[in-house]
mmCIF file with all atom_site columns, N, CA and C in Angstrom:
data_model
loop_
_atom_site.group_PDB
_atom_site.id
_atom_site.type_symbol
_atom_site.label_atom_id
_atom_site.label_alt_id
_atom_site.label_comp_id
_atom_site.label_asym_id
_atom_site.label_entity_id
_atom_site.label_seq_id
_atom_site.pdbx_PDB_ins_code
_atom_site.Cartn_x
_atom_site.Cartn_y
_atom_site.Cartn_z
_atom_site.occupancy
_atom_site.B_iso_or_equiv
_atom_site.pdbx_formal_charge
_atom_site.auth_seq_id
_atom_site.auth_comp_id
_atom_site.auth_asym_id
_atom_site.auth_atom_id
_atom_site.pdbx_PDB_model_num
ATOM 1   N N  . MET T 1 1  ? -120.817 89.806 48.972 1.00 79.00 ? 300 MET T N  1
ATOM 2   C CA . MET T 1 1  ? -120.547 89.559 47.327 1.00 79.00 ? 300 MET T CA 1
ATOM 3   C C  . MET T 1 1  ? -122.033 90.293 46.399 1.00 79.00 ? 300 MET T C  1
ATOM 4   N N  . ALA T 1 2  ? -121.646 90.601 45.666 1.00 91.00 ? 301 ALA T N  1
ATOM 5   C CA . ALA T 1 2  ? -122.706 90.990 44.527 1.00 91.00 ? 301 ALA T CA 1
ATOM 6   C C  . ALA T 1 2  ? -122.740 89.759 43.640 1.00 91.00 ? 301 ALA T C  1
ATOM 7   N N  . VAL T 1 3  ? -123.958 89.250 43.536 1.00 94.00 ? 302 VAL T N  1
ATOM 8   C CA . VAL T 1 3  ? -124.242 88.024 42.339 1.00 94.00 ? 302 VAL T CA 1
ATOM 9   C C  . VAL T 1 3  ? -125.447 88.983 41.568 1.00 94.00 ? 302 VAL T C  1
ATOM 10  N N  . GLU T 1 4  ? -125.061 88.507 40.201 1.00 95.00 ? 303 GLU T N  1
ATOM 11  C CA . GLU T 1 4  ? -125.949 88.601 38.975 1.00 95.00 ? 303 GLU T CA 1
ATOM 12  C C  . GLU T 1 4  ? -126.808 87.772 38.566 1.00 95.00 ? 303 GLU T C  1
ATOM 13  N N  . GLU T 1 5  ? -127.800 87.460 38.329 1.00 97.00 ? 304 GLU T N  1
ATOM 14  C CA . GLU T 1 5  ? -128.524 86.435 37.684 1.00 97.00 ? 304 GLU T CA 1
ATOM 15  C C  . GLU T 1 5  ? -128.600 87.221 36.533 1.00 97.00 ? 304 GLU T C  1
ATOM 16  N N  . ILE T 1 6  ? -128.803 86.100 35.249 1.00 97.00 ? 305 ILE T N  1
ATOM 17  C CA . ILE T 1 6  ? -128.960 85.985 34.082 1.00 97.00 ? 305 ILE T CA 1
ATOM 18  C C  . ILE T 1 6  ? -129.768 85.582 33.609 1.00 97.00 ? 305 ILE T C  1
ATOM 19  N N  . HIS T 1 7  ? -131.168 86.321 32.950 1.00 97.00 ? 306 HIS T N  1
ATOM 20  C CA . HIS T 1 7  ? -132.472 85.230 32.795 1.00 97.00 ? 306 HIS T CA 1
ATOM 21  C C  . HIS T 1 7  ? -132.797 85.493 31.246 1.00 97.00 ? 306 HIS T C  1
ATOM 22  N N  . ALA T 1 8  ? -133.321 84.292 30.627 1.00 97.00 ? 307 ALA T N  1
ATOM 23  C CA . ALA T 1 8  ? -133.938 84.610 29.280 1.00 97.00 ? 307 ALA T CA 1
ATOM 24  C C  . ALA T 1 8  ? -134.637 85.487 29.525 1.00 97.00 ? 307 ALA T C  1
ATOM 25  N N  . GLU T 1 9  ? -134.834 86.250 28.243 1.00 94.00 ? 308 GLU T N  1
ATOM 26  C CA . GLU T 1 9  ? -135.360 87.480 27.552 1.00 94.00 ? 308 GLU T CA 1
ATOM 27  C C  . GLU T 1 9  ? -136.741 87.180 26.826 1.00 94.00 ? 308 GLU T C  1
ATOM 28  N N  . MET T 1 10 ? -136.454 85.738 26.380 1.00 95.00 ? 309 MET T N  1
ATOM 29  C CA . MET T 1 10 ? -137.551 85.349 25.311 1.00 95.00 ? 309 MET T CA 1
ATOM 30  C C  . MET T 1 10 ? -137.390 83.827 25.406 1.00 95.00 ? 309 MET T C  1
ATOM 31  N N  . VAL T 1 11 ? -138.518 83.189 25.120 1.00 97.00 ? 310 VAL T N  1
ATOM 32  C CA . VAL T 1 11 ? -138.625 81.764 24.710 1.00 97.00 ? 310 VAL T CA 1
ATOM 33  C C  . VAL T 1 11 ? -137.457 81.395 23.539 1.00 97.00 ? 310 VAL T C  1
ATOM 34  N N  . SER T 1 12 ? -136.698 80.626 23.827 1.00 98.00 ? 311 SER T N  1
ATOM 35  C CA . SER T 1 12 ? -135.764 80.280 22.969 1.00 98.00 ? 311 SER T CA 1
ATOM 36  C C  . SER T 1 12 ? -134.727 79.052 23.050 1.00 98.00 ? 311 SER T C  1
ATOM 37  N N  . SER T 1 13 ? -134.235 78.552 22.475 1.00 98.00 ? 312 SER T N  1
ATOM 38  C CA . SER T 1 13 ? -133.074 77.420 22.655 1.00 98.00 ? 312 SER T CA 1
ATOM 39  C C  . SER T 1 13 ? -131.909 77.704 22.695 1.00 98.00 ? 312 SER T C  1
ATOM 40  N N  . VAL T 1 14 ? -131.113 76.891 23.812 1.00 98.00 ? 313 VAL T N  1
ATOM 41  C CA . VAL T 1 14 ? -129.742 77.471 23.873 1.00 98.00 ? 313 VAL T CA 1
ATOM 42  C C  . VAL T 1 14 ? -128.848 76.317 22.793 1.00 98.00 ? 313 VAL T C  1
ATOM 43  N N  . TRP T 1 15 ? -128.167 77.506 22.074 1.00 98.00 ? 314 TRP T N  1
ATOM 44  C CA . TRP T 1 15 ? -127.840 76.808 21.030 1.00 98.00 ? 314 TRP T CA 1
ATOM 45  C C  . TRP T 1 15 ? -125.981 76.405 21.146 1.00 98.00 ? 314 TRP T C  1
ATOM 46  N N  . ARG T 1 16 ? -125.520 77.549 21.925 1.00 98.00 ? 315 ARG T N  1
ATOM 47  C CA . ARG T 1 16 ? -123.932 76.984 22.326 1.00 98.00 ? 315 ARG T CA 1
ATOM 48  C C  . ARG T 1 16 ? -123.791 77.488 23.850 1.00 98.00 ? 315 ARG T C  1
ATOM 49  N N  . VAL T 1 17 ? -122.991 77.071 24.563 1.00 98.00 ? 316 VAL T N  1
ATOM 50  C CA . VAL T 1 17 ? -122.816 77.312 25.740 1.00 98.00 ? 316 VAL T CA 1
ATOM 51  C C  . VAL T 1 17 ? -121.303 77.690 25.649 1.00 98.00 ? 316 VAL T C  1
ATOM 52  N N  . LEU T 1 18 ? -120.677 79.038 26.427 1.00 98.00 ? 317 LEU T N  1
ATOM 53  C CA . LEU T 1 18 ? -119.438 79.320 26.024 1.00 98.00 ? 317 LEU T CA 1
ATOM 54  C C  . LEU T 1 18 ? -118.414 79.346 27.263 1.00 98.00 ? 317 LEU T C  1
ATOM 55  N N  . VAL T 1 19 ? -118.876 79.025 28.608 1.00 98.00 ? 318 VAL T N  1
ATOM 56  C CA . VAL T 1 19 ? -118.610 79.131 30.152 1.00 98.00 ? 318 VAL T CA 1
ATOM 57  C C  . VAL T 1 19 ? -118.851 77.782 30.588 1.00 98.00 ? 318 VAL T C  1
ATOM 58  N N  . ALA T 1 20 ? -118.373 77.778 31.578 1.00 97.00 ? 319 ALA T N  1
ATOM 59  C CA . ALA T 1 20 ? -118.284 76.618 32.698 1.00 97.00 ? 319 ALA T CA 1
ATOM 60  C C  . ALA T 1 20 ? -118.425 77.280 34.269 1.00 97.00 ? 319 ALA T C  1
ATOM 61  N N  . PRO T 1 21 ? -118.867 76.732 34.823 1.00 97.00 ? 320 PRO T N  1
ATOM 62  C CA . PRO T 1 21 ? -119.095 77.257 36.670 1.00 97.00 ? 320 PRO T CA 1
ATOM 63  C C  . PRO T 1 21 ? -116.977 77.338 36.681 1.00 97.00 ? 320 PRO T C  1
ATOM 64  N N  . GLY T 1 22 ? -116.964 78.592 37.086 1.00 97.00 ? 321 GLY T N  1
ATOM 65  C CA . GLY T 1 22 ? -115.304 78.964 37.554 1.00 97.00 ? 321 GLY T CA 1
ATOM 66  C C  . GLY T 1 22 ? -114.798 79.602 36.640 1.00 97.00 ? 321 GLY T C  1
ATOM 67  N N  . THR T 1 23 ? -115.256 79.896 35.348 1.00 97.00 ? 322 THR T N  1
ATOM 68  C CA . THR T 1 23 ? -114.829 80.809 34.264 1.00 97.00 ? 322 THR T CA 1
ATOM 69  C C  . THR T 1 23 ? -114.953 81.931 35.036 1.00 97.00 ? 322 THR T C  1
ATOM 70  N N  . GLU T 1 24 ? -113.556 82.912 34.500 1.00 97.00 ? 323 GLU T N  1
ATOM 71  C CA . GLU T 1 24 ? -113.740 84.317 34.908 1.00 97.00 ? 323 GLU T CA 1
ATOM 72  C C  . GLU T 1 24 ? -114.349 85.401 33.701 1.00 97.00 ? 323 GLU T C  1
ATOM 73  N N  . VAL T 1 25 ? -115.245 85.931 33.909 1.00 97.00 ? 324 VAL T N  1
ATOM 74  C CA . VAL T 1 25 ? -115.559 87.096 32.760 1.00 97.00 ? 324 VAL T CA 1
ATOM 75  C C  . VAL T 1 25 ? -115.345 88.359 33.346 1.00 97.00 ? 324 VAL T C  1
ATOM 76  N N  . ALA T 1 26 ? -115.149 88.721 31.982 1.00 97.00 ? 325 ALA T N  1
ATOM 77  C CA . ALA T 1 26 ? -115.173 90.307 31.951 1.00 97.00 ? 325 ALA T CA 1
ATOM 78  C C  . ALA T 1 26 ? -116.754 90.851 31.633 1.00 97.00 ? 325 ALA T C  1
ATOM 79  N N  . ALA T 1 27 ? -116.837 92.092 32.375 1.00 96.00 ? 326 ALA T N  1
ATOM 80  C CA . ALA T 1 27 ? -118.398 92.664 31.660 1.00 96.00 ? 326 ALA T CA 1
ATOM 81  C C  . ALA T 1 27 ? -118.403 92.853 30.299 1.00 96.00 ? 326 ALA T C  1
ATOM 82  N N  . GLY T 1 28 ? -119.719 92.607 29.550 1.00 97.00 ? 327 GLY T N  1
ATOM 83  C CA . GLY T 1 28 ? -119.761 92.131 28.388 1.00 97.00 ? 327 GLY T CA 1
ATOM 84  C C  . GLY T 1 28 ? -119.622 91.057 27.583 1.00 97.00 ? 327 GLY T C  1
ATOM 85  N N  . ASP T 1 29 ? -118.825 89.959 28.377 1.00 98.00 ? 328 ASP T N  1
ATOM 86  C CA . ASP T 1 29 ? -118.873 89.028 27.790 1.00 98.00 ? 328 ASP T CA 1
ATOM 87  C C  . ASP T 1 29 ? -119.984 87.986 27.420 1.00 98.00 ? 328 ASP T C  1
ATOM 88  N N  . THR T 1 30 ? -119.687 87.107 26.267 1.00 98.00 ? 329 THR T N  1
ATOM 89  C CA . THR T 1 30 ? -120.947 86.523 26.195 1.00 98.00 ? 329 THR T CA 1
ATOM 90  C C  . THR T 1 30 ? -120.785 85.230 26.745 1.00 98.00 ? 329 THR T C  1
ATOM 91  N N  . LEU T 1 31 ? -121.761 84.500 27.783 1.00 98.00 ? 330 LEU T N  1
ATOM 92  C CA . LEU T 1 31 ? -122.014 83.365 28.636 1.00 98.00 ? 330 LEU T CA 1
ATOM 93  C C  . LEU T 1 31 ? -122.668 82.248 27.519 1.00 98.00 ? 330 LEU T C  1
ATOM 94  N N  . VAL T 1 32 ? -123.535 82.379 26.882 1.00 98.00 ? 331 VAL T N  1
ATOM 95  C CA . VAL T 1 32 ? -124.538 81.838 25.998 1.00 98.00 ? 331 VAL T CA 1
ATOM 96  C C  . VAL T 1 32 ? -124.986 82.249 24.733 1.00 98.00 ? 331 VAL T C  1
ATOM 97  N N  . VAL T 1 33 ? -125.062 81.413 23.878 1.00 98.00 ? 332 VAL T N  1
ATOM 98  C CA . VAL T 1 33 ? -125.839 81.755 22.479 1.00 98.00 ? 332 VAL T CA 1
ATOM 99  C C  . VAL T 1 33 ? -127.178 81.162 22.382 1.00 98.00 ? 332 VAL T C  1
ATOM 100 N N  . LEU T 1 34 ? -127.842 82.055 22.063 1.00 98.00 ? 333 LEU T N  1
ATOM 101 C CA . LEU T 1 34 ? -129.276 81.341 22.262 1.00 98.00 ? 333 LEU T CA 1
ATOM 102 C C  . LEU T 1 34 ? -129.956 81.616 21.048 1.00 98.00 ? 333 LEU T C  1
ATOM 103 N N  . GLU T 1 35 ? -130.900 80.872 20.698 1.00 97.00 ? 334 GLU T N  1
ATOM 104 C CA . GLU T 1 35 ? -131.361 80.793 19.217 1.00 97.00 ? 334 GLU T CA 1
ATOM 105 C C  . GLU T 1 35 ? -133.088 80.922 19.219 1.00 97.00 ? 334 GLU T C  1
ATOM 106 N N  . SER T 1 36 ? -133.449 81.857 18.758 1.00 95.00 ? 335 SER T N  1
ATOM 107 C CA . SER T 1 36 ? -135.024 82.175 18.426 1.00 95.00 ? 335 SER T CA 1
ATOM 108 C C  . SER T 1 36 ? -135.326 82.529 16.731 1.00 95.00 ? 335 SER T C  1
ATOM 109 N N  . MET T 1 37 ? -136.198 82.013 16.297 1.00 93.00 ? 336 MET T N  1
ATOM 110 C CA . MET T 1 37 ? -136.509 82.501 15.321 1.00 93.00 ? 336 MET T CA 1
ATOM 111 C C  . MET T 1 37 ? -135.354 82.376 14.200 1.00 93.00 ? 336 MET T C  1
ATOM 112 N N  . LYS T 1 38 ? -134.767 81.600 14.402 1.00 92.00 ? 337 LYS T N  1
ATOM 113 C CA . LYS T 1 38 ? -133.087 81.497 13.440 1.00 92.00 ? 337 LYS T CA 1
ATOM 114 C C  . LYS T 1 38 ? -132.304 82.575 13.398 1.00 92.00 ? 337 LYS T C  1
ATOM 115 N N  . MET T 1 39 ? -132.301 83.238 14.766 1.00 96.00 ? 338 MET T N  1
ATOM 116 C CA . MET T 1 39 ? -131.659 84.565 14.909 1.00 96.00 ? 338 MET T CA 1
ATOM 117 C C  . MET T 1 39 ? -130.636 83.725 16.438 1.00 96.00 ? 338 MET T C  1
ATOM 118 N N  . GLU T 1 40 ? -129.644 84.273 16.024 1.00 97.00 ? 339 GLU T N  1
ATOM 119 C CA . GLU T 1 40 ? -128.887 84.020 17.287 1.00 97.00 ? 339 GLU T CA 1
ATOM 120 C C  . GLU T 1 40 ? -128.295 85.036 18.320 1.00 97.00 ? 339 GLU T C  1
ATOM 121 N N  . ILE T 1 41 ? -128.877 84.792 19.896 1.00 97.00 ? 340 ILE T N  1
ATOM 122 C CA . ILE T 1 41 ? -129.222 86.070 20.583 1.00 97.00 ? 340 ILE T CA 1
ATOM 123 C C  . ILE T 1 41 ? -128.034 85.893 21.776 1.00 97.00 ? 340 ILE T C  1
ATOM 124 N N  . PRO T 1 42 ? -126.884 86.547 21.758 1.00 98.00 ? 341 PRO T N  1
ATOM 125 C CA . PRO T 1 42 ? -125.854 86.519 22.464 1.00 98.00 ? 341 PRO T CA 1
ATOM 126 C C  . PRO T 1 42 ? -126.152 87.176 24.050 1.00 98.00 ? 341 PRO T C  1
ATOM 127 N N  . VAL T 1 43 ? -125.759 86.051 25.192 1.00 97.00 ? 342 VAL T N  1
ATOM 128 C CA . VAL T 1 43 ? -126.319 86.366 26.125 1.00 97.00 ? 342 VAL T CA 1
ATOM 129 C C  . VAL T 1 43 ? -125.025 87.090 27.147 1.00 97.00 ? 342 VAL T C  1
ATOM 130 N N  . LEU T 1 44 ? -124.880 88.330 27.672 1.00 97.00 ? 343 LEU T N  1
ATOM 131 C CA . LEU T 1 44 ? -123.834 88.815 27.909 1.00 97.00 ? 343 LEU T CA 1
ATOM 132 C C  . LEU T 1 44 ? -124.116 89.133 29.602 1.00 97.00 ? 343 LEU T C  1
ATOM 133 N N  . THR T 1 45 ? -122.941 89.246 29.980 1.00 96.00 ? 344 THR T N  1
ATOM 134 C CA . THR T 1 45 ? -122.656 89.324 31.760 1.00 96.00 ? 344 THR T CA 1
ATOM 135 C C  . THR T 1 45 ? -122.795 90.712 31.799 1.00 96.00 ? 344 THR T C  1
ATOM 136 N N  . GLU T 1 46 ? -123.628 91.523 32.575 1.00 93.00 ? 345 GLU T N  1
ATOM 137 C CA . GLU T 1 46 ? -122.805 93.221 32.918 1.00 93.00 ? 345 GLU T CA 1
ATOM 138 C C  . GLU T 1 46 ? -122.203 93.433 33.792 1.00 93.00 ? 345 GLU T C  1
ATOM 139 N N  . ARG T 1 47 ? -121.712 92.222 34.741 1.00 92.00 ? 346 ARG T N  1
ATOM 140 C CA . ARG T 1 47 ? -120.147 92.294 35.214 1.00 92.00 ? 346 ARG T CA 1
ATOM 141 C C  . ARG T 1 47 ? -119.275 91.724 35.144 1.00 92.00 ? 346 ARG T C  1
ATOM 142 N N  . ALA T 1 48 ? -117.590 92.244 35.832 1.00 96.00 ? 347 ALA T N  1
ATOM 143 C CA . ALA T 1 48 ? -116.825 90.873 36.029 1.00 96.00 ? 347 ALA T CA 1
ATOM 144 C C  . ALA T 1 48 ? -116.985 90.294 36.866 1.00 96.00 ? 347 ALA T C  1
ATOM 145 N N  . GLY T 1 49 ? -116.434 88.977 36.765 1.00 97.00 ? 348 GLY T N  1
ATOM 146 C CA . GLY T 1 49 ? -116.540 88.237 38.075 1.00 97.00 ? 348 GLY T CA 1
ATOM 147 C C  . GLY T 1 49 ? -116.338 86.734 37.537 1.00 97.00 ? 348 GLY T C  1
ATOM 148 N N  . VAL T 1 50 ? -116.690 85.787 38.278 1.00 97.00 ? 349 VAL T N  1
ATOM 149 C CA . VAL T 1 50 ? -117.012 84.365 38.035 1.00 97.00 ? 349 VAL T CA 1
ATOM 150 C C  . VAL T 1 50 ? -117.714 83.948 38.060 1.00 97.00 ? 349 VAL T C  1
ATOM 151 N N  . VAL T 1 51 ? -118.196 82.794 36.861 1.00 98.00 ? 350 VAL T N  1
ATOM 152 C CA . VAL T 1 51 ? -119.500 82.208 36.959 1.00 98.00 ? 350 VAL T CA 1
ATOM 153 C C  . VAL T 1 51 ? -119.528 81.112 37.767 1.00 98.00 ? 350 VAL T C  1
ATOM 154 N N  . GLN T 1 52 ? -120.650 81.448 38.707 1.00 97.00 ? 351 GLN T N  1
ATOM 155 C CA . GLN T 1 52 ? -120.946 80.599 40.047 1.00 97.00 ? 351 GLN T CA 1
ATOM 156 C C  . GLN T 1 52 ? -121.587 79.366 39.563 1.00 97.00 ? 351 GLN T C  1
ATOM 157 N N  . GLU T 1 53 ? -122.759 79.650 38.943 1.00 97.00 ? 352 GLU T N  1
ATOM 158 C CA . GLU T 1 53 ? -123.527 78.397 38.501 1.00 97.00 ? 352 GLU T CA 1
ATOM 159 C C  . GLU T 1 53 ? -124.030 78.220 37.103 1.00 97.00 ? 352 GLU T C  1
ATOM 160 N N  . LEU T 1 54 ? -124.064 77.798 36.027 1.00 97.00 ? 353 LEU T N  1
ATOM 161 C CA . LEU T 1 54 ? -124.874 77.441 35.274 1.00 97.00 ? 353 LEU T CA 1
ATOM 162 C C  . LEU T 1 54 ? -125.793 76.702 34.741 1.00 97.00 ? 353 LEU T C  1
ATOM 163 N N  . HIS T 1 55 ? -126.822 76.999 34.693 1.00 97.00 ? 354 HIS T N  1
ATOM 164 C CA . HIS T 1 55 ? -128.026 76.386 34.635 1.00 97.00 ? 354 HIS T CA 1
ATOM 165 C C  . HIS T 1 55 ? -128.760 75.745 33.192 1.00 97.00 ? 354 HIS T C  1
ATOM 166 N N  . VAL T 1 56 ? -128.020 75.965 32.465 1.00 98.00 ? 355 VAL T N  1
ATOM 167 C CA . VAL T 1 56 ? -128.686 75.631 31.382 1.00 98.00 ? 355 VAL T CA 1
ATOM 168 C C  . VAL T 1 56 ? -127.338 74.553 30.369 1.00 98.00 ? 355 VAL T C  1
ATOM 169 N N  . VAL T 1 57 ? -128.077 73.567 29.604 1.00 97.00 ? 356 VAL T N  1
ATOM 170 C CA . VAL T 1 57 ? -127.156 73.045 28.525 1.00 97.00 ? 356 VAL T CA 1
ATOM 171 C C  . VAL T 1 57 ? -127.550 73.075 27.284 1.00 97.00 ? 356 VAL T C  1
ATOM 172 N N  . GLU T 1 58 ? -126.540 72.780 26.206 1.00 98.00 ? 357 GLU T N  1
ATOM 173 C CA . GLU T 1 58 ? -127.120 72.930 24.413 1.00 98.00 ? 357 GLU T CA 1
ATOM 174 C C  . GLU T 1 58 ? -128.061 72.125 24.149 1.00 98.00 ? 357 GLU T C  1
ATOM 175 N N  . GLY T 1 59 ? -129.255 73.042 23.276 1.00 97.00 ? 358 GLY T N  1
ATOM 176 C CA . GLY T 1 59 ? -130.296 72.077 23.047 1.00 97.00 ? 358 GLY T CA 1
ATOM 177 C C  . GLY T 1 59 ? -131.413 72.114 23.931 1.00 97.00 ? 358 GLY T C  1
ATOM 178 N N  . GLU T 1 60 ? -131.386 72.781 25.209 1.00 98.00 ? 359 GLU T N  1
ATOM 179 C CA . GLU T 1 60 ? -132.647 73.044 25.972 1.00 98.00 ? 359 GLU T CA 1
ATOM 180 C C  . GLU T 1 60 ? -133.013 74.139 25.697 1.00 98.00 ? 359 GLU T C  1
ATOM 181 N N  . VAL T 1 61 ? -134.633 73.917 25.648 1.00 98.00 ? 360 VAL T N  1
ATOM 182 C CA . VAL T 1 61 ? -135.643 75.247 25.491 1.00 98.00 ? 360 VAL T CA 1
ATOM 183 C C  . VAL T 1 61 ? -135.788 75.729 26.583 1.00 98.00 ? 360 VAL T C  1
ATOM 184 N N  . LEU T 1 62 ? -135.559 76.826 26.406 1.00 98.00 ? 361 LEU T N  1
ATOM 185 C CA . LEU T 1 62 ? -135.682 78.089 27.746 1.00 98.00 ? 361 LEU T CA 1
ATOM 186 C C  . LEU T 1 62 ? -137.394 78.612 27.447 1.00 98.00 ? 361 LEU T C  1
ATOM 187 N N  . GLN T 1 63 ? -138.168 79.302 29.097 1.00 98.00 ? 362 GLN T N  1
ATOM 188 C CA . GLN T 1 63 ? -138.994 80.348 28.819 1.00 98.00 ? 362 GLN T CA 1
ATOM 189 C C  . GLN T 1 63 ? -138.673 81.135 29.212 1.00 98.00 ? 362 GLN T C  1
ATOM 190 N N  . GLU T 1 64 ? -139.364 82.373 28.795 1.00 97.00 ? 363 GLU T N  1
ATOM 191 C CA . GLU T 1 64 ? -139.055 84.038 29.321 1.00 97.00 ? 363 GLU T CA 1
ATOM 192 C C  . GLU T 1 64 ? -138.747 83.760 30.822 1.00 97.00 ? 363 GLU T C  1
ATOM 193 N N  . GLY T 1 65 ? -137.951 84.331 31.356 1.00 97.00 ? 364 GLY T N  1
ATOM 194 C CA . GLY T 1 65 ? -137.429 84.359 32.497 1.00 97.00 ? 364 GLY T CA 1
ATOM 195 C C  . GLY T 1 65 ? -136.657 83.471 33.274 1.00 97.00 ? 364 GLY T C  1
ATOM 196 N N  . ASP T 1 66 ? -136.702 82.074 32.644 1.00 98.00 ? 365 ASP T N  1
ATOM 197 C CA . ASP T 1 66 ? -135.628 81.131 33.135 1.00 98.00 ? 365 ASP T CA 1
ATOM 198 C C  . ASP T 1 66 ? -134.272 81.461 33.294 1.00 98.00 ? 365 ASP T C  1
ATOM 199 N N  . LEU T 1 67 ? -133.724 81.064 34.353 1.00 98.00 ? 366 LEU T N  1
ATOM 200 C CA . LEU T 1 67 ? -132.119 81.247 34.962 1.00 98.00 ? 366 LEU T CA 1
ATOM 201 C C  . LEU T 1 67 ? -131.233 80.902 34.059 1.00 98.00 ? 366 LEU T C  1
ATOM 202 N N  . ILE T 1 68 ? -130.356 81.528 33.659 1.00 98.00 ? 367 ILE T N  1
ATOM 203 C CA . ILE T 1 68 ? -129.283 80.948 32.525 1.00 98.00 ? 367 ILE T CA 1
ATOM 204 C C  . ILE T 1 68 ? -128.154 80.732 33.512 1.00 98.00 ? 367 ILE T C  1
ATOM 205 N N  . ALA T 1 69 ? -127.672 81.834 34.386 1.00 98.00 ? 368 ALA T N  1
ATOM 206 C CA . ALA T 1 69 ? -125.993 81.552 35.108 1.00 98.00 ? 368 ALA T CA 1
ATOM 207 C C  . ALA T 1 69 ? -126.155 82.638 36.383 1.00 98.00 ? 368 ALA T C  1
ATOM 208 N N  . THR T 1 70 ? -125.639 82.274 37.092 1.00 97.00 ? 369 THR T N  1
ATOM 209 C CA . THR T 1 70 ? -125.265 83.382 37.940 1.00 97.00 ? 369 THR T CA 1
ATOM 210 C C  . THR T 1 70 ? -123.730 83.738 37.837 1.00 97.00 ? 369 THR T C  1
ATOM 211 N N  . VAL T 1 71 ? -123.522 85.190 37.949 1.00 97.00 ? 370 VAL T N  1
ATOM 212 C CA . VAL T 1 71 ? -122.094 85.516 38.019 1.00 97.00 ? 370 VAL T CA 1
ATOM 213 C C  . VAL T 1 71 ? -121.831 86.445 39.331 1.00 97.00 ? 370 VAL T C  1
ATOM 214 N N  . ALA T 1 72 ? -120.867 85.944 40.118 1.00 96.00 ? 371 ALA T N  1
ATOM 215 C CA . ALA T 1 72 ? -120.321 86.889 41.320 1.00 96.00 ? 371 ALA T CA 1
ATOM 216 C C  . ALA T 1 72 ? -119.145 87.396 41.180 1.00 96.00 ? 371 ALA T C  1
ATOM 217 N N  . ASP T 1 73 ? -119.151 88.457 41.723 1.00 90.00 ? 372 ASP T N  1
ATOM 218 C CA . ASP T 1 73 ? -117.443 89.683 42.131 1.00 90.00 ? 372 ASP T CA 1
ATOM 219 C C  . ASP T 1 73 ? -116.309 88.520 42.133 1.00 90.00 ? 372 ASP T C  1
ATOM 220 N N  . GLY T 1 74 ? -115.655 88.311 41.550 1.00 70.00 ? 373 GLY T N  1
ATOM 221 C CA . GLY T 1 74 ? -114.310 88.163 41.664 1.00 70.00 ? 373 GLY T CA 1
ATOM 222 C C  . GLY T 1 74 ? -113.600 88.306 42.791 1.00 70.00 ? 373 GLY T C  1
#
């Protein structure tokens, strides 16, 4: 089973969480929306599958490289 780990690319805060563990997603789906410098930044999955783990909650401040979610092949 292939697993994609999705990490924060910059310091930001979690503005909105759009999925939960067990959610089926398609390639290109938005998992969470981050906010940095008053800009909304969608975080997308690159593969279709199922959200295995979600490591963030709304309002949380992330550092560059923090793990946001893991998606595994369905």
